[in-house]
mmCIF file of N, CA and C in Angstrom:
data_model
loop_
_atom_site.group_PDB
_atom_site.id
_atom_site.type_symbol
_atom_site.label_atom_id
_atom_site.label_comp_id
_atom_site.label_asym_id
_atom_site.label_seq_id
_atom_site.Cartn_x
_atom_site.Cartn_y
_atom_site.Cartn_z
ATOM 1 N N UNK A 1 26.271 119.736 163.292
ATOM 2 C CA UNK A 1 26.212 120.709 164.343
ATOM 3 C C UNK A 1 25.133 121.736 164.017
ATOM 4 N N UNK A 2 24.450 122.091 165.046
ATOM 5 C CA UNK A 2 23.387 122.943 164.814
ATOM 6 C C UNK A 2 23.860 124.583 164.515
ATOM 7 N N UNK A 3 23.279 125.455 163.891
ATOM 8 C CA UNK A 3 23.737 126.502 163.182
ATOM 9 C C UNK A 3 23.729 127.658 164.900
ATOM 10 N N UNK A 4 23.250 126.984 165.515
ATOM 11 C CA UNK A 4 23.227 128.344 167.172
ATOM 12 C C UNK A 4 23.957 127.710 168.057
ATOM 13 N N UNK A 5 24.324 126.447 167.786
ATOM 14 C CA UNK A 5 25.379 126.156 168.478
ATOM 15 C C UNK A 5 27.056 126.590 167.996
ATOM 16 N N UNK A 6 27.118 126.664 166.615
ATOM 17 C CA UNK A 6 28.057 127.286 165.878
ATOM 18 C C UNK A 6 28.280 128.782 166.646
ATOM 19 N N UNK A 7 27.242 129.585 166.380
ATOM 20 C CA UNK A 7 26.919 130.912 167.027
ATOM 21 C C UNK A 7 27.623 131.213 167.988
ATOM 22 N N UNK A 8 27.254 130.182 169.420
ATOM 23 C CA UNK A 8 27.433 130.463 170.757
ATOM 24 C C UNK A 8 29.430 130.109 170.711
ATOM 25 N N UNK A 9 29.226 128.891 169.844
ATOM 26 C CA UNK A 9 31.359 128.578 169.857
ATOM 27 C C UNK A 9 31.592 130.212 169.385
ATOM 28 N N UNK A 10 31.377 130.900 168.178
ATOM 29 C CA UNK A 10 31.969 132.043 167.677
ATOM 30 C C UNK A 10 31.675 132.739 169.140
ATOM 31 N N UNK A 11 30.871 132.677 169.444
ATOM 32 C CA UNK A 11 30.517 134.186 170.754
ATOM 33 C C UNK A 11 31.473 134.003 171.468
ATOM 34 N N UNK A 12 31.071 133.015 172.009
ATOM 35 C CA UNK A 12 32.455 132.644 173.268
ATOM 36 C C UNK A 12 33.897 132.657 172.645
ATOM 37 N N UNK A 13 34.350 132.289 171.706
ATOM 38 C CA UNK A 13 35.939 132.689 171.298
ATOM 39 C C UNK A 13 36.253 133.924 170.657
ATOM 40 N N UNK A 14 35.228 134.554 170.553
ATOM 41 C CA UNK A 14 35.739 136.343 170.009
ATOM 42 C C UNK A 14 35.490 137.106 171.568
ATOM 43 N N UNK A 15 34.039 136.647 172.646
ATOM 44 C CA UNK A 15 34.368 137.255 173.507
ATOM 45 C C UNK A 15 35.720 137.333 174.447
ATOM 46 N N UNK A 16 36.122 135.803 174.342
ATOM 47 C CA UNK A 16 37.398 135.428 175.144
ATOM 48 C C UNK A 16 38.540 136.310 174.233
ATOM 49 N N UNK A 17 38.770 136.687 172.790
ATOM 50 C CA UNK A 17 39.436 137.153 172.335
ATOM 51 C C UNK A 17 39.643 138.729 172.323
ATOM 52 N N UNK A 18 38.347 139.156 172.929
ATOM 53 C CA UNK A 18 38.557 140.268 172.956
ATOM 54 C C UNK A 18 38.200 141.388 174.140
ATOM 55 N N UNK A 19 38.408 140.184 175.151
ATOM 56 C CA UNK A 19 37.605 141.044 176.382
ATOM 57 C C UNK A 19 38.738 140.640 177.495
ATOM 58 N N UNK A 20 39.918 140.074 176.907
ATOM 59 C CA UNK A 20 40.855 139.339 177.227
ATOM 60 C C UNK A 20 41.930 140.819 177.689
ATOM 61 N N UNK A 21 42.264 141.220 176.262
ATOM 62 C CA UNK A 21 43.410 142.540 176.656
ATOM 63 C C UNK A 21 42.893 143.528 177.809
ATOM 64 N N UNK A 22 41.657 143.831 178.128
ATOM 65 C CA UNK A 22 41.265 144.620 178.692
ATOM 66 C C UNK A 22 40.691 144.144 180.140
ATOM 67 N N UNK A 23 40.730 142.977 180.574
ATOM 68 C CA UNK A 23 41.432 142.570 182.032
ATOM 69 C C UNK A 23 42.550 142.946 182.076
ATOM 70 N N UNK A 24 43.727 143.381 181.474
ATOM 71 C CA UNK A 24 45.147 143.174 181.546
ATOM 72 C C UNK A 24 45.234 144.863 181.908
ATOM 73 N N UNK A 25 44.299 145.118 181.591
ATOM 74 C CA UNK A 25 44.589 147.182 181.646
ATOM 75 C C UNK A 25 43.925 147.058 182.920
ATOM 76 N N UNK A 26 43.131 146.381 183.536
ATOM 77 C CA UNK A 26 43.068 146.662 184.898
ATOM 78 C C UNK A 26 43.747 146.665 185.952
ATOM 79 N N UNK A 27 44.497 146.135 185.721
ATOM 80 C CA UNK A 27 46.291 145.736 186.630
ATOM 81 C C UNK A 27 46.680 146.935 187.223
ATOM 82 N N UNK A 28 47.217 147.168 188.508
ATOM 83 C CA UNK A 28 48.069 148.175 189.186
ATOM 84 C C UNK A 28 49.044 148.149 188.206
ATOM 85 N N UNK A 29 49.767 149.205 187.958
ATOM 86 C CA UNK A 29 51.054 149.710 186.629
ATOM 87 C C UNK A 29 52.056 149.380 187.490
ATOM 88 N N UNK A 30 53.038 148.588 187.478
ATOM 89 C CA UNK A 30 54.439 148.351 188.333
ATOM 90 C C UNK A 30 55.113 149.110 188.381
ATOM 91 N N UNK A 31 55.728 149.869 189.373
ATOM 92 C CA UNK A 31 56.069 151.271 189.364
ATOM 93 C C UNK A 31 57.957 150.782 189.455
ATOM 94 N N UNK A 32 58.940 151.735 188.526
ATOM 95 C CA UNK A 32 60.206 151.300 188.627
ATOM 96 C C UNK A 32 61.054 152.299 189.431
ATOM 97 N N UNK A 33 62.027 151.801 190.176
ATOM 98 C CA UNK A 33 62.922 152.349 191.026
ATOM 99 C C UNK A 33 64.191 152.108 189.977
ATOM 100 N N UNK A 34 64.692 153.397 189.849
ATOM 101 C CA UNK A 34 65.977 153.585 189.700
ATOM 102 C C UNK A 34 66.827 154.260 190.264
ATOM 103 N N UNK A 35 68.403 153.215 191.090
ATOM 104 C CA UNK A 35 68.972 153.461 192.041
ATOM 105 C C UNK A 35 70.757 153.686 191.262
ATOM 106 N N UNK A 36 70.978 154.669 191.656
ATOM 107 C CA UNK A 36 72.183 155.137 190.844
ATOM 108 C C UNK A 36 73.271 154.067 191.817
ATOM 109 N N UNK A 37 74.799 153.418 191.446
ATOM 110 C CA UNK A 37 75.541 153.091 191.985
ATOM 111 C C UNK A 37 76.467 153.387 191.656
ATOM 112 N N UNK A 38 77.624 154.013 192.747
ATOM 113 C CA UNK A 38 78.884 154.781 192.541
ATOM 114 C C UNK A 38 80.202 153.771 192.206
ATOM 115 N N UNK A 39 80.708 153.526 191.271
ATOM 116 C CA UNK A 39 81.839 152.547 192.125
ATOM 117 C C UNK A 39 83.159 152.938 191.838
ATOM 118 N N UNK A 40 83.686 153.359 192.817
ATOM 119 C CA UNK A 40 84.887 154.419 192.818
ATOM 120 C C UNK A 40 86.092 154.208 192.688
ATOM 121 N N UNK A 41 87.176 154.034 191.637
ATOM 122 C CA UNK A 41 88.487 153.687 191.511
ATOM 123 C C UNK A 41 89.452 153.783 192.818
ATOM 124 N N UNK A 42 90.329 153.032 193.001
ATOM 125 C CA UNK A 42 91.148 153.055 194.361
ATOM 126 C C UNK A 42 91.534 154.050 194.641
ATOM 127 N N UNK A 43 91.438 154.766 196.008
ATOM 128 C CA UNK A 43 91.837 155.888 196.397
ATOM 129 C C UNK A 43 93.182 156.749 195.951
ATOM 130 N N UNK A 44 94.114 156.086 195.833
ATOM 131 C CA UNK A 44 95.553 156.425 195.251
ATOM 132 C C UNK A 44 95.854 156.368 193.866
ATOM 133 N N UNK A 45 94.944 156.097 193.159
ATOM 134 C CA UNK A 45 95.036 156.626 191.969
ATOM 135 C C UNK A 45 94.816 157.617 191.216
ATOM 136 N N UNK A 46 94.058 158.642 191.770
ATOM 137 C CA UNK A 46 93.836 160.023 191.197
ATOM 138 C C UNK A 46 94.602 160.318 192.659
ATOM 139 N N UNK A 47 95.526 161.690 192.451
ATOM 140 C CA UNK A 47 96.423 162.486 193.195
ATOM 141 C C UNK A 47 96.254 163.538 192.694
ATOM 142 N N UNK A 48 96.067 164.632 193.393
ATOM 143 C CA UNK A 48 96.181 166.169 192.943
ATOM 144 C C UNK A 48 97.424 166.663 191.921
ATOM 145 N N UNK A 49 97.583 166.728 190.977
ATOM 146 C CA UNK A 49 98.983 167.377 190.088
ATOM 147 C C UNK A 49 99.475 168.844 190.783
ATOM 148 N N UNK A 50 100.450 169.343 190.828
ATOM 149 C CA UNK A 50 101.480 169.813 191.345
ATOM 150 C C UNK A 50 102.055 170.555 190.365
ATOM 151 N N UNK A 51 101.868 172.213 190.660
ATOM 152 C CA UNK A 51 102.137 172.859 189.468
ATOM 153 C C UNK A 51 103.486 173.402 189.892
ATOM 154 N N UNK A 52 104.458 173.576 189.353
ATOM 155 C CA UNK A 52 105.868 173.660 189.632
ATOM 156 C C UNK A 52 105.947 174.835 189.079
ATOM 157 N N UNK A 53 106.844 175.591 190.065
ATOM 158 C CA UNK A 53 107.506 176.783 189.545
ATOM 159 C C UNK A 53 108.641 176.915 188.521
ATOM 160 N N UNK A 54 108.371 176.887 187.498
ATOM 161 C CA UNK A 54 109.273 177.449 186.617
ATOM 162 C C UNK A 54 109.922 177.846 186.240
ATOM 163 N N UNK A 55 111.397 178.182 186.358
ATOM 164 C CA UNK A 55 112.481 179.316 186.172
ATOM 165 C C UNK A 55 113.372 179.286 185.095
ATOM 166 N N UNK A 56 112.727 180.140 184.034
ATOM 167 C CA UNK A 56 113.536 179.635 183.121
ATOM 168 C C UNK A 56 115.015 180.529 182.835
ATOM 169 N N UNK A 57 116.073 180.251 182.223
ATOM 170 C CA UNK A 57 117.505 181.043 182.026
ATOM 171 C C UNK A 57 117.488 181.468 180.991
ATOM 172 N N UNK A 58 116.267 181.460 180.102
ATOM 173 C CA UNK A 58 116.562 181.838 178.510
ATOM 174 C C UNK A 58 115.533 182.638 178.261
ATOM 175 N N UNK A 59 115.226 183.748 177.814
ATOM 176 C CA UNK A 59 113.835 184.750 178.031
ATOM 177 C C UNK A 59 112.927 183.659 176.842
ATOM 178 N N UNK A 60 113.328 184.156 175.528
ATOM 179 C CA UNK A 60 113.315 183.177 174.567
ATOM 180 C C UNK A 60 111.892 182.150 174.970
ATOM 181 N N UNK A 61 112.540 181.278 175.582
ATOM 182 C CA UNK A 61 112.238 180.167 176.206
ATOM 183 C C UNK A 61 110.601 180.103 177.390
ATOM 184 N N UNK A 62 111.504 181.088 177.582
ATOM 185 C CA UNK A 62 110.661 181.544 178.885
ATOM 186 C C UNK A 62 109.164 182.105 178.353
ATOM 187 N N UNK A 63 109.230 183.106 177.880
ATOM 188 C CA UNK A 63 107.940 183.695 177.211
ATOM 189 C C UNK A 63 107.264 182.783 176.211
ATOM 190 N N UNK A 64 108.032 181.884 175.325
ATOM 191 C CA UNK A 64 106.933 180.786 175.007
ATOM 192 C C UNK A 64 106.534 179.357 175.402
ATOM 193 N N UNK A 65 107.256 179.242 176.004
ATOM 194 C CA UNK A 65 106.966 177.674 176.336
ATOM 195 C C UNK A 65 106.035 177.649 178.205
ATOM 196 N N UNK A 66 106.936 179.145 178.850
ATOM 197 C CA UNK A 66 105.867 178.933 180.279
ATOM 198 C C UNK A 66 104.661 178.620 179.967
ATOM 199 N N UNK A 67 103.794 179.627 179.291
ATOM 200 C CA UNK A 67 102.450 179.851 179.599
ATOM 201 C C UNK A 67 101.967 178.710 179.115
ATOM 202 N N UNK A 68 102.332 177.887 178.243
ATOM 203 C CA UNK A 68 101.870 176.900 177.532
ATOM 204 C C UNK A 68 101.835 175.331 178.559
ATOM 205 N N UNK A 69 103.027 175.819 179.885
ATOM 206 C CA UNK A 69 102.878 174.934 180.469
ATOM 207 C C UNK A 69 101.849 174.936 181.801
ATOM 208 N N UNK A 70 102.153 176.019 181.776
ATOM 209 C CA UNK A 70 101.101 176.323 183.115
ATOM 210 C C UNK A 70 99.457 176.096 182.796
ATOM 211 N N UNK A 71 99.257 176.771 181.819
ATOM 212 C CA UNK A 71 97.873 176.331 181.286
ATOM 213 C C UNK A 71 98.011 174.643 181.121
ATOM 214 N N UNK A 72 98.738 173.832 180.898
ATOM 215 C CA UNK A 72 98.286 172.954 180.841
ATOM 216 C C UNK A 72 98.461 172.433 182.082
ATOM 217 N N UNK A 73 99.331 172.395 182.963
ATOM 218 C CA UNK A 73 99.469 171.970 184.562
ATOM 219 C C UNK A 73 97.918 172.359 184.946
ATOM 220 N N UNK A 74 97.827 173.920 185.103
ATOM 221 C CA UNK A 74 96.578 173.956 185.448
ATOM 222 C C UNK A 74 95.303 173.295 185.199
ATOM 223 N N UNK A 75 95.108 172.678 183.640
ATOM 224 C CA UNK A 75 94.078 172.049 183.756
ATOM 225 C C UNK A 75 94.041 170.869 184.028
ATOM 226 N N UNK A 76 94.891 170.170 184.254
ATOM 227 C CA UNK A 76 95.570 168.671 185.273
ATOM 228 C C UNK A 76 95.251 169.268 186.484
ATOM 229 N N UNK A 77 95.523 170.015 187.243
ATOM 230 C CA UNK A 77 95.137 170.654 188.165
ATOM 231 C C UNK A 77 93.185 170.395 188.746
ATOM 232 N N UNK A 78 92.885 171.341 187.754
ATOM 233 C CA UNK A 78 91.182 171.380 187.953
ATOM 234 C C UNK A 78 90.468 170.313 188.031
ATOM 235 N N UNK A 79 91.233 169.122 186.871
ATOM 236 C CA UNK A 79 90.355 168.147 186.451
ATOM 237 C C UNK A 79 90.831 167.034 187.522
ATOM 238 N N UNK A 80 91.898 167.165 188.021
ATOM 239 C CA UNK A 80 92.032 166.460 189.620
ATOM 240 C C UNK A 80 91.465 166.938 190.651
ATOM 241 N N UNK A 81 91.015 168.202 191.036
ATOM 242 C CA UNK A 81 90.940 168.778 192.243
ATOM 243 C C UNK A 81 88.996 168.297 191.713
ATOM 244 N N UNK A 82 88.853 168.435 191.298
ATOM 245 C CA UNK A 82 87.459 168.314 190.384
ATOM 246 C C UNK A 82 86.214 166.993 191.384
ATOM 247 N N UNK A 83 87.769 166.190 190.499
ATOM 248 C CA UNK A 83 87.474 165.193 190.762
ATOM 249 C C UNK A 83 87.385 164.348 192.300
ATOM 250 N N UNK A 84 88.411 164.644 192.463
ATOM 251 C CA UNK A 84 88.389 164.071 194.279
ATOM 252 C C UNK A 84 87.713 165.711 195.341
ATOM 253 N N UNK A 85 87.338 166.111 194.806
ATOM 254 C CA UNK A 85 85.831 166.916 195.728
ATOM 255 C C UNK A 85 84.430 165.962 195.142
ATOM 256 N N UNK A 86 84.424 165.631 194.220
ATOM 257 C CA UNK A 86 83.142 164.886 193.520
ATOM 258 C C UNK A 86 83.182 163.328 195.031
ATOM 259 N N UNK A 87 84.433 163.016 194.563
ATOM 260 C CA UNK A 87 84.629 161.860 195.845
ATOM 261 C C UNK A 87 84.622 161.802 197.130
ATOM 262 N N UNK A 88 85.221 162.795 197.936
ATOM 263 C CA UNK A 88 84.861 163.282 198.961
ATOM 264 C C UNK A 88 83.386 163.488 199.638
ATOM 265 N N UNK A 89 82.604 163.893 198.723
ATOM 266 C CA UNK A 89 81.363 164.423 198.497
ATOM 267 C C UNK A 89 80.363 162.808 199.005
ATOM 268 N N UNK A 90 80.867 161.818 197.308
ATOM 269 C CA UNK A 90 80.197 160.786 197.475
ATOM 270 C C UNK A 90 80.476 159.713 198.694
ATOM 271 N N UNK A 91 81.873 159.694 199.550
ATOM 272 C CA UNK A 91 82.270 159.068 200.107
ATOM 273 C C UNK A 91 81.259 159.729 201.781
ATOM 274 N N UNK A 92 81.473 161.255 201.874
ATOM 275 C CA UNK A 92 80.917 161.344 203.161
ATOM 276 C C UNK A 92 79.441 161.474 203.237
ATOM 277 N N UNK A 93 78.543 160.804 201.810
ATOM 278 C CA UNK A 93 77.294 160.819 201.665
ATOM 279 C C UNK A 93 76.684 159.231 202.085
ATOM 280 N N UNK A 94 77.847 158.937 201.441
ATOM 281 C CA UNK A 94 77.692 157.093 201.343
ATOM 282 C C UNK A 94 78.366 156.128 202.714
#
């Protein structure tokens, strides 16, 4: 094989090797859509909690154990009411 024919094989497979990635950067960039999807547990399973009045017969009783219940009713409370306004929301959007 002649020594410029050697030449022209190297030219042509380093040009193809390297002129190659940079067709690829000419490309439109594929642009991505991201679409949120809701999917919402059956309606009757979250229910608002129901904070009950309390009456207790024993003061005792009364002064420690109410507040301990109410604070916690209440936050059963919030974290239901919370929640089905979040749903409401997504349901009369969707």
């Amino acid at each position: 094989m002649k020594p410029s024919r050697t030449l022209k094989t190297i030219y042509a497979i380093s040009s193809a090797l390297f002129l190659s990635p940079l067709l690829t950067s000419c490309a439109s960039p594929t642009e991505t859509v991201v679409q949120t999807e809701y999917i919402l547990p059956p309606a009757g399973l979250v229910v608002p909690c129901e904070k009950p009045a309390v009456i207790g017969t024993w003061p005792e009783v009364v002064t420690e154990d109410i507040p301990k219940l109410k604070s916690a009713l209440g936050e059963c409370a919030t974290q239901a009411d919370e929640y089905l306004k979040w749903r409401k929301q997504r349901e009369d959007s969707g």
